[in-house]
mmCIF file of C-alpha atoms and ligand atoms in Angstrom:
data_model
loop_
_atom_site.group_PDB
_atom_site.id
_atom_site.type_symbol
_atom_site.label_atom_id
_atom_site.label_comp_id
_atom_site.label_asym_id
_atom_site.label_seq_id
_atom_site.Cartn_x
_atom_site.Cartn_y
_atom_site.Cartn_z
ATOM 1 C CA MET F 1 -4.619 -57.979 30.788
ATOM 2 C CA SER F 2 -3.323 -60.746 32.101
ATOM 3 C CA TYR F 3 -4.785 -64.398 31.572
ATOM 4 C CA ASN F 4 -4.613 -66.548 35.247
ATOM 5 C CA LYS F 5 -5.034 -70.244 34.692
ATOM 6 C CA ALA F 6 -8.549 -70.458 35.478
ATOM 7 C CA ASN F 7 -9.485 -68.108 32.780
ATOM 8 C CA ILE F 8 -7.699 -69.708 30.978
ATOM 9 C CA SER F 9 -9.301 -73.506 31.827
ATOM 10 C CA GLY F 10 -12.037 -71.271 30.733
ATOM 11 C CA VAL F 11 -13.792 -71.596 34.008
ATOM 12 C CA LEU F 12 -15.181 -68.490 34.222
ATOM 13 C CA ALA F 13 -17.554 -66.529 32.778
ATOM 14 C CA HIS F 14 -15.712 -63.580 30.203
ATOM 15 C CA SER F 15 -19.275 -62.438 31.217
ATOM 16 C CA ALA F 16 -21.727 -60.593 32.665
ATOM 17 C CA SER F 17 -24.565 -62.431 31.367
ATOM 18 C CA THR F 18 -26.190 -65.629 30.843
ATOM 19 C CA GLN F 19 -25.021 -66.974 27.086
ATOM 20 C CA ASN F 20 -27.536 -69.472 25.507
ATOM 21 C CA VAL F 21 -26.447 -72.596 22.965
ATOM 22 C CA LEU F 22 -28.628 -74.465 21.797
ATOM 23 C CA VAL F 23 -27.466 -77.813 20.296
ATOM 24 C CA ILE F 24 -29.317 -80.131 17.910
ATOM 25 C CA GLU F 25 -28.231 -83.579 18.231
ATOM 26 C CA ASP F 26 -30.068 -86.810 18.338
ATOM 27 C CA GLU F 27 -27.569 -88.617 20.002
ATOM 28 C CA ILE F 28 -27.912 -89.164 23.447
ATOM 29 C CA HIS F 29 -24.302 -89.429 24.414
ATOM 30 C CA ILE F 30 -23.087 -86.046 22.320
ATOM 31 C CA GLN F 31 -26.230 -84.218 24.250
ATOM 32 C CA GLU F 32 -24.829 -85.389 27.459
ATOM 33 C CA LEU F 33 -21.219 -84.843 26.915
ATOM 34 C CA ILE F 34 -21.827 -81.252 25.743
ATOM 35 C CA LYS F 35 -24.089 -80.056 28.569
ATOM 36 C CA TYR F 36 -21.819 -80.945 30.721
ATOM 37 C CA ASN F 37 -19.142 -79.332 29.440
ATOM 38 C CA LEU F 38 -21.055 -76.018 28.348
ATOM 39 C CA GLU F 39 -22.969 -76.085 31.881
ATOM 40 C CA LYS F 40 -18.830 -76.102 33.669
ATOM 41 C CA ASN F 41 -18.014 -73.019 31.711
ATOM 42 C CA ASN F 42 -21.020 -70.756 32.247
ATOM 43 C CA TYR F 43 -23.565 -71.709 29.283
ATOM 44 C CA LYS F 44 -26.632 -72.234 29.524
ATOM 45 C CA VAL F 45 -27.943 -75.098 27.306
ATOM 46 C CA THR F 46 -30.854 -76.579 25.540
ATOM 47 C CA ILE F 47 -31.088 -79.789 23.823
ATOM 48 C CA ALA F 48 -33.257 -80.118 21.068
ATOM 49 C CA ASP F 49 -33.096 -83.889 19.880
ATOM 50 C CA ASN F 50 -34.380 -83.690 15.834
ATOM 51 C CA GLY F 51 -34.619 -80.182 13.353
ATOM 52 C CA LEU F 52 -38.228 -79.370 14.191
ATOM 53 C CA GLU F 53 -37.840 -78.569 17.606
ATOM 54 C CA GLY F 54 -34.811 -77.835 16.673
ATOM 55 C CA LEU F 55 -36.002 -74.971 14.257
ATOM 56 C CA ASN F 56 -39.489 -74.055 17.049
ATOM 57 C CA GLU F 57 -36.786 -73.303 19.789
ATOM 58 C CA ALA F 58 -34.505 -71.594 18.116
ATOM 59 C CA PHE F 59 -37.466 -68.963 16.729
ATOM 60 C CA THR F 60 -38.880 -69.340 19.654
ATOM 61 C CA ASN F 61 -35.918 -68.599 22.232
ATOM 62 C CA VAL F 62 -33.417 -66.859 19.615
ATOM 63 C CA PRO F 63 -30.633 -68.369 21.057
ATOM 64 C CA ASP F 64 -26.296 -66.452 21.097
ATOM 65 C CA VAL F 65 -24.840 -70.342 19.213
ATOM 66 C CA ILE F 66 -26.165 -72.815 17.717
ATOM 67 C CA LEU F 67 -24.786 -75.969 17.356
ATOM 68 C CA LEU F 68 -26.029 -78.897 14.505
ATOM 69 C CA ASP F 69 -25.735 -82.579 13.942
ATOM 70 C CA ILE F 70 -25.786 -82.995 10.106
ATOM 71 C CA MET F 71 -26.932 -86.574 10.498
ATOM 72 C CA LEU F 72 -30.043 -86.002 12.092
ATOM 73 C CA PRO F 73 -34.640 -88.028 11.937
ATOM 74 C CA GLY F 74 -36.791 -85.284 10.116
ATOM 75 C CA LEU F 75 -35.399 -83.107 8.136
ATOM 76 C CA ASP F 76 -31.319 -83.051 8.566
ATOM 77 C CA GLY F 77 -28.465 -80.597 9.452
ATOM 78 C CA LEU F 78 -28.089 -78.856 6.179
ATOM 79 C CA GLU F 79 -32.090 -77.920 5.705
ATOM 80 C CA VAL F 80 -32.146 -77.226 8.974
ATOM 81 C CA CYS F 81 -28.638 -74.596 8.576
ATOM 82 C CA LYS F 82 -31.093 -72.968 5.559
ATOM 83 C CA ARG F 83 -33.871 -72.440 7.460
ATOM 84 C CA LEU F 84 -32.371 -70.782 9.891
ATOM 85 C CA ARG F 85 -30.340 -68.519 7.847
ATOM 86 C CA ASN F 86 -33.867 -67.256 5.743
ATOM 87 C CA ASN F 87 -35.244 -66.437 8.887
ATOM 88 C CA LYS F 88 -34.632 -63.518 9.872
ATOM 89 C CA LEU F 89 -34.640 -64.107 13.658
ATOM 90 C CA THR F 90 -31.712 -66.466 12.539
ATOM 91 C CA LYS F 91 -29.537 -64.804 10.683
ATOM 92 C CA LYS F 92 -26.914 -63.469 12.450
ATOM 93 C CA ILE F 93 -26.793 -66.824 14.873
ATOM 94 C CA PRO F 94 -23.189 -68.409 14.735
ATOM 95 C CA ILE F 95 -23.633 -71.810 13.808
ATOM 96 C CA ILE F 96 -21.124 -74.808 14.077
ATOM 97 C CA MET F 97 -21.627 -78.002 12.547
ATOM 98 C CA LEU F 98 -20.985 -81.342 13.321
ATOM 99 C CA THR F 99 -20.465 -83.156 11.036
ATOM 100 C CA ALA F 100 -19.077 -87.135 10.826
ATOM 101 C CA LYS F 101 -15.635 -87.339 8.586
ATOM 102 C CA SER F 102 -17.141 -88.590 5.781
ATOM 103 C CA GLU F 103 -19.033 -86.010 6.071
ATOM 104 C CA GLU F 104 -16.527 -83.987 4.008
ATOM 105 C CA PHE F 105 -18.926 -83.005 1.644
ATOM 106 C CA ASP F 106 -21.604 -81.622 3.658
ATOM 107 C CA LYS F 107 -18.960 -79.883 5.150
ATOM 108 C CA VAL F 108 -18.364 -77.092 2.499
ATOM 109 C CA LEU F 109 -22.827 -77.426 1.707
ATOM 110 C CA GLY F 110 -22.407 -76.379 5.666
ATOM 111 C CA LEU F 111 -20.376 -73.591 5.132
ATOM 112 C CA GLU F 112 -22.051 -72.244 1.854
ATOM 113 C CA LEU F 113 -25.379 -72.364 3.572
ATOM 114 C CA GLY F 114 -24.320 -70.452 6.064
ATOM 115 C CA ALA F 115 -22.833 -71.603 8.503
ATOM 116 C CA ASP F 116 -19.243 -70.882 10.551
ATOM 117 C CA ASP F 117 -17.962 -73.483 11.565
ATOM 118 C CA TYR F 118 -17.557 -76.970 12.225
ATOM 119 C CA ILE F 119 -16.683 -79.140 14.374
ATOM 120 C CA THR F 120 -15.521 -83.070 13.530
ATOM 121 C CA LYS F 121 -16.611 -85.846 15.859
ATOM 122 C CA PRO F 122 -14.830 -87.281 17.851
ATOM 123 C CA PHE F 123 -14.018 -84.158 19.168
ATOM 124 C CA SER F 124 -12.287 -82.812 22.132
ATOM 125 C CA VAL F 125 -14.465 -81.800 24.847
ATOM 126 C CA LYS F 126 -11.992 -79.118 24.981
ATOM 127 C CA GLU F 127 -12.213 -77.777 21.545
ATOM 128 C CA LEU F 128 -15.500 -77.449 21.839
ATOM 129 C CA VAL F 129 -15.594 -74.872 24.001
ATOM 130 C CA ALA F 130 -12.471 -73.644 22.585
ATOM 131 C CA ARG F 131 -15.008 -73.368 19.128
ATOM 132 C CA VAL F 132 -18.055 -72.202 21.125
ATOM 133 C CA ARG F 133 -16.398 -68.954 23.141
ATOM 134 C CA ALA F 134 -14.655 -68.387 19.793
ATOM 135 C CA ARG F 135 -17.325 -68.040 17.915
ATOM 136 C CA LEU F 136 -19.526 -66.349 19.981
ATOM 137 C CA ARG F 137 -16.372 -63.247 20.429
ATOM 138 C CA ARG F 138 -16.330 -62.983 17.048
ATOM 139 C CA VAL F 139 -19.929 -61.724 16.969
ATOM 140 C CA GLU F 140 -18.976 -58.897 18.696
ATOM 141 C CA GLU F 141 -15.274 -58.319 17.388
ATOM 142 C CA ASP F 142 -15.041 -59.216 14.455
ATOM 143 C CA ILE F 143 -16.619 -58.284 11.546
ATOM 144 C CA VAL F 144 -15.899 -54.747 10.582
ATOM 145 C CA VAL F 145 -18.766 -53.766 9.092
ATOM 146 C CA PRO F 146 -17.873 -49.875 6.596
ATOM 147 C CA ALA F 147 -20.998 -47.279 7.960
ATOM 148 C CA LYS F 148 -21.423 -45.382 4.661
ATOM 149 C CA SER F 149 -21.652 -42.187 7.360
ATOM 150 C CA ASP F 150 -18.910 -42.643 9.262
ATOM 151 C CA ILE F 151 -16.532 -40.460 6.386
ATOM 152 C CA ALA F 152 -13.060 -40.110 9.221
ATOM 153 C CA GLY F 153 -11.483 -40.570 4.944
ATOM 154 C CA SER F 154 -8.488 -43.190 5.680
ATOM 155 C CA VAL F 155 -7.529 -44.859 2.587
ATOM 156 C CA ILE F 156 -6.058 -48.394 2.731
ATOM 157 C CA LYS F 157 -3.592 -49.183 1.210
ATOM 158 C CA ILE F 158 -3.280 -52.290 -0.740
ATOM 159 C CA GLY F 159 -0.088 -52.734 -2.985
ATOM 160 C CA GLU F 160 -0.117 -50.628 -5.936
ATOM 161 C CA ILE F 161 -3.962 -50.182 -5.038
ATOM 162 C CA GLU F 162 -5.505 -47.337 -2.686
ATOM 163 C CA ILE F 163 -9.157 -47.469 -1.987
ATOM 164 C CA ASP F 164 -11.108 -44.248 -0.671
ATOM 165 C CA LYS F 165 -12.852 -44.074 2.181
ATOM 166 C CA GLU F 166 -13.908 -40.748 1.963
ATOM 167 C CA LYS F 167 -13.963 -39.856 -1.802
ATOM 168 C CA TYR F 168 -15.523 -43.045 -2.920
ATOM 169 C CA GLU F 169 -12.156 -43.542 -5.535
ATOM 170 C CA VAL F 170 -10.584 -46.410 -5.735
ATOM 171 C CA ARG F 171 -6.663 -45.544 -7.509
ATOM 172 C CA LYS F 172 -3.657 -48.342 -8.341
ATOM 173 C CA ASN F 173 -0.877 -45.829 -9.147
ATOM 174 C CA GLY F 174 -2.784 -43.045 -9.070
ATOM 175 C CA ASP F 175 -4.646 -43.729 -11.322
ATOM 176 C CA LYS F 176 -8.248 -42.859 -10.805
ATOM 177 C CA ILE F 177 -10.047 -46.653 -11.024
ATOM 178 C CA SER F 178 -13.504 -46.482 -12.611
ATOM 179 C CA LEU F 179 -15.565 -48.023 -10.279
ATOM 180 C CA THR F 180 -19.218 -48.881 -9.519
ATOM 181 C CA LEU F 181 -20.721 -48.786 -6.289
ATOM 182 C CA LYS F 182 -21.331 -52.025 -5.060
ATOM 183 C CA GLU F 183 -18.073 -52.858 -6.667
ATOM 184 C CA PHE F 184 -16.426 -49.972 -5.005
ATOM 185 C CA GLU F 185 -18.281 -51.118 -1.497
ATOM 186 C CA LEU F 186 -16.997 -54.415 -2.252
ATOM 187 C CA LEU F 187 -13.795 -53.797 -2.400
ATOM 188 C CA HIS F 188 -13.726 -52.267 0.321
ATOM 189 C CA ILE F 189 -16.436 -54.040 2.823
ATOM 190 C CA LEU F 190 -12.772 -56.834 2.008
ATOM 191 C CA ALA F 191 -9.936 -54.873 2.377
ATOM 192 C CA GLU F 192 -11.389 -53.857 6.315
ATOM 193 C CA ASN F 193 -11.897 -58.006 6.972
ATOM 194 C CA ARG F 194 -8.499 -58.398 5.464
ATOM 195 C CA GLY F 195 -7.152 -62.098 5.989
ATOM 196 C CA LYS F 196 -11.009 -62.886 6.944
ATOM 197 C CA VAL F 197 -13.177 -64.816 5.170
ATOM 198 C CA LEU F 198 -16.606 -63.406 4.158
ATOM 199 C CA THR F 199 -18.581 -65.363 2.706
ATOM 200 C CA ARG F 200 -20.920 -65.006 0.235
ATOM 201 C CA ASP F 201 -25.037 -65.031 2.384
ATOM 202 C CA PHE F 202 -22.457 -61.977 4.592
ATOM 203 C CA LEU F 203 -21.442 -60.088 1.528
ATOM 204 C CA LEU F 204 -25.331 -59.561 -0.098
ATOM 205 C CA ASP F 205 -26.544 -59.084 3.314
ATOM 206 C CA LYS F 206 -24.089 -55.742 4.131
ATOM 207 C CA VAL F 207 -23.698 -55.136 -0.401
ATOM 208 C CA TRP F 208 -26.922 -54.989 -1.462
ATOM 209 C CA GLY F 209 -28.558 -54.469 1.967
ATOM 210 C CA TYR F 210 -30.859 -57.139 3.953
ATOM 211 C CA ASP F 211 -33.999 -56.714 1.950
ATOM 212 C CA TYR F 212 -32.280 -57.952 -1.419
ATOM 213 C CA ILE F 213 -33.854 -60.391 -2.800
ATOM 214 C CA GLY F 214 -30.698 -62.019 -5.224
ATOM 215 C CA GLU F 215 -28.680 -65.488 -5.648
ATOM 216 C CA THR F 216 -25.524 -65.154 -4.450
ATOM 217 C CA ARG F 217 -23.749 -65.434 -7.117
ATOM 218 C CA THR F 218 -24.540 -61.806 -8.127
ATOM 219 C CA VAL F 219 -21.583 -61.625 -5.383
ATOM 220 C CA ASP F 220 -19.202 -63.528 -8.340
ATOM 221 C CA VAL F 221 -20.578 -60.867 -10.527
ATOM 222 C CA HIS F 222 -19.561 -58.163 -10.128
ATOM 223 C CA ILE F 223 -16.266 -59.899 -8.402
ATOM 224 C CA ARG F 224 -15.613 -60.674 -11.578
ATOM 225 C CA HIS F 225 -15.836 -57.111 -12.595
ATOM 226 C CA LEU F 226 -14.111 -56.485 -9.899
ATOM 227 C CA ARG F 227 -10.642 -58.425 -9.828
ATOM 228 C CA GLN F 228 -11.196 -56.803 -14.528
ATOM 229 C CA LYS F 229 -10.972 -53.229 -13.361
ATOM 230 C CA ILE F 230 -8.415 -53.471 -11.038
ATOM 231 C CA GLY F 231 -6.079 -55.562 -12.974
ATOM 232 C CA ASP F 232 -6.116 -58.678 -10.243
ATOM 233 C CA ASP F 233 -5.057 -62.215 -12.082
ATOM 234 C CA GLU F 234 -5.041 -65.297 -11.522
ATOM 235 C CA GLY F 235 -2.303 -66.810 -10.011
ATOM 236 C CA SER F 236 -0.269 -66.199 -5.735
ATOM 237 C CA SER F 237 0.056 -62.142 -5.865
ATOM 238 C CA GLN F 238 -3.955 -62.271 -6.275
ATOM 239 C CA LEU F 239 -5.956 -59.323 -4.193
ATOM 240 C CA ILE F 240 -9.646 -61.086 -4.140
ATOM 241 C CA GLU F 241 -9.057 -64.737 -3.237
ATOM 242 C CA THR F 242 -11.941 -66.735 -4.510
ATOM 243 C CA ILE F 243 -12.213 -69.643 -1.578
ATOM 244 C CA ARG F 244 -14.630 -72.322 -2.998
ATOM 245 C CA GLY F 245 -17.586 -73.269 -1.966
ATOM 246 C CA VAL F 246 -17.191 -70.487 0.693
ATOM 247 C CA GLY F 247 -16.397 -66.990 -0.544
ATOM 248 C CA TYR F 248 -14.732 -64.367 -0.628
ATOM 249 C CA ARG F 249 -11.088 -63.078 1.410
ATOM 250 C CA LEU F 250 -8.239 -59.944 0.815
ATOM 251 C CA ASN F 251 -5.045 -61.564 0.388
ATOM 252 C CA GLU F 252 -2.949 -60.709 3.535
ATOM 253 C CA SER F 253 0.664 -60.733 2.406
ATOM 254 C CA LEU F 254 -0.348 -58.474 0.313
ATOM 255 C CA LEU F 255 -1.437 -55.131 2.051
ATOM 256 C CA GLU F 256 1.412 -52.484 2.968
HETATM 257 CA CA1 CA M 1 -26.639 -87.373 15.073
#
């Protein structure tokens, strides 16, 4: 596929149906800046001036992506993010937080609460459009969820470790390691998404299921057991990396 100039600058829409962006932001000039530039790129934009209005809009007309300011009158962006993640309708919608440079702490908290990305103000319009586009693309392509029924039987090799999807078996230097089903599924989903940071919430959803009532700490405990069993010690060659305040990532550089 070749790209012409129009594609690169984003003048052409990349899909037939218009995608909806909900912008929850109280500053009028930022609202206008975002609206103008996203509409120019063929997105449909809805503006909400505050958190409650944003939540109402998100639950009524579920958007494809949400741009969420942190400093909002009334409910702040972090609380809005939490409520969006706790609602079935909006649980999966990508959220990009808009933060000021002075809100470093909130940024980490935002990611922990389930935001997917953040943009620091002041931002360039080009960057904003690129991030929105990347998020929407990622929803379709990025996360590979292994289906339990898929027993096509591929073995993933990671250094000395082999993950055998067909037999639900993990081997290290050829010796079988005894893992629980959850530990196996955690390792497998990390391996399938190697190099990508998976949040605790995502892992909880995928491995334990949507209806599981539990804390993200459950994920930490299972990761700890998993590391012990596969002998994954802390250090530069650690296979399962902890991304502080966010989640886990399988170290891609160790893969063969
Ligand atoms: Ca604000």
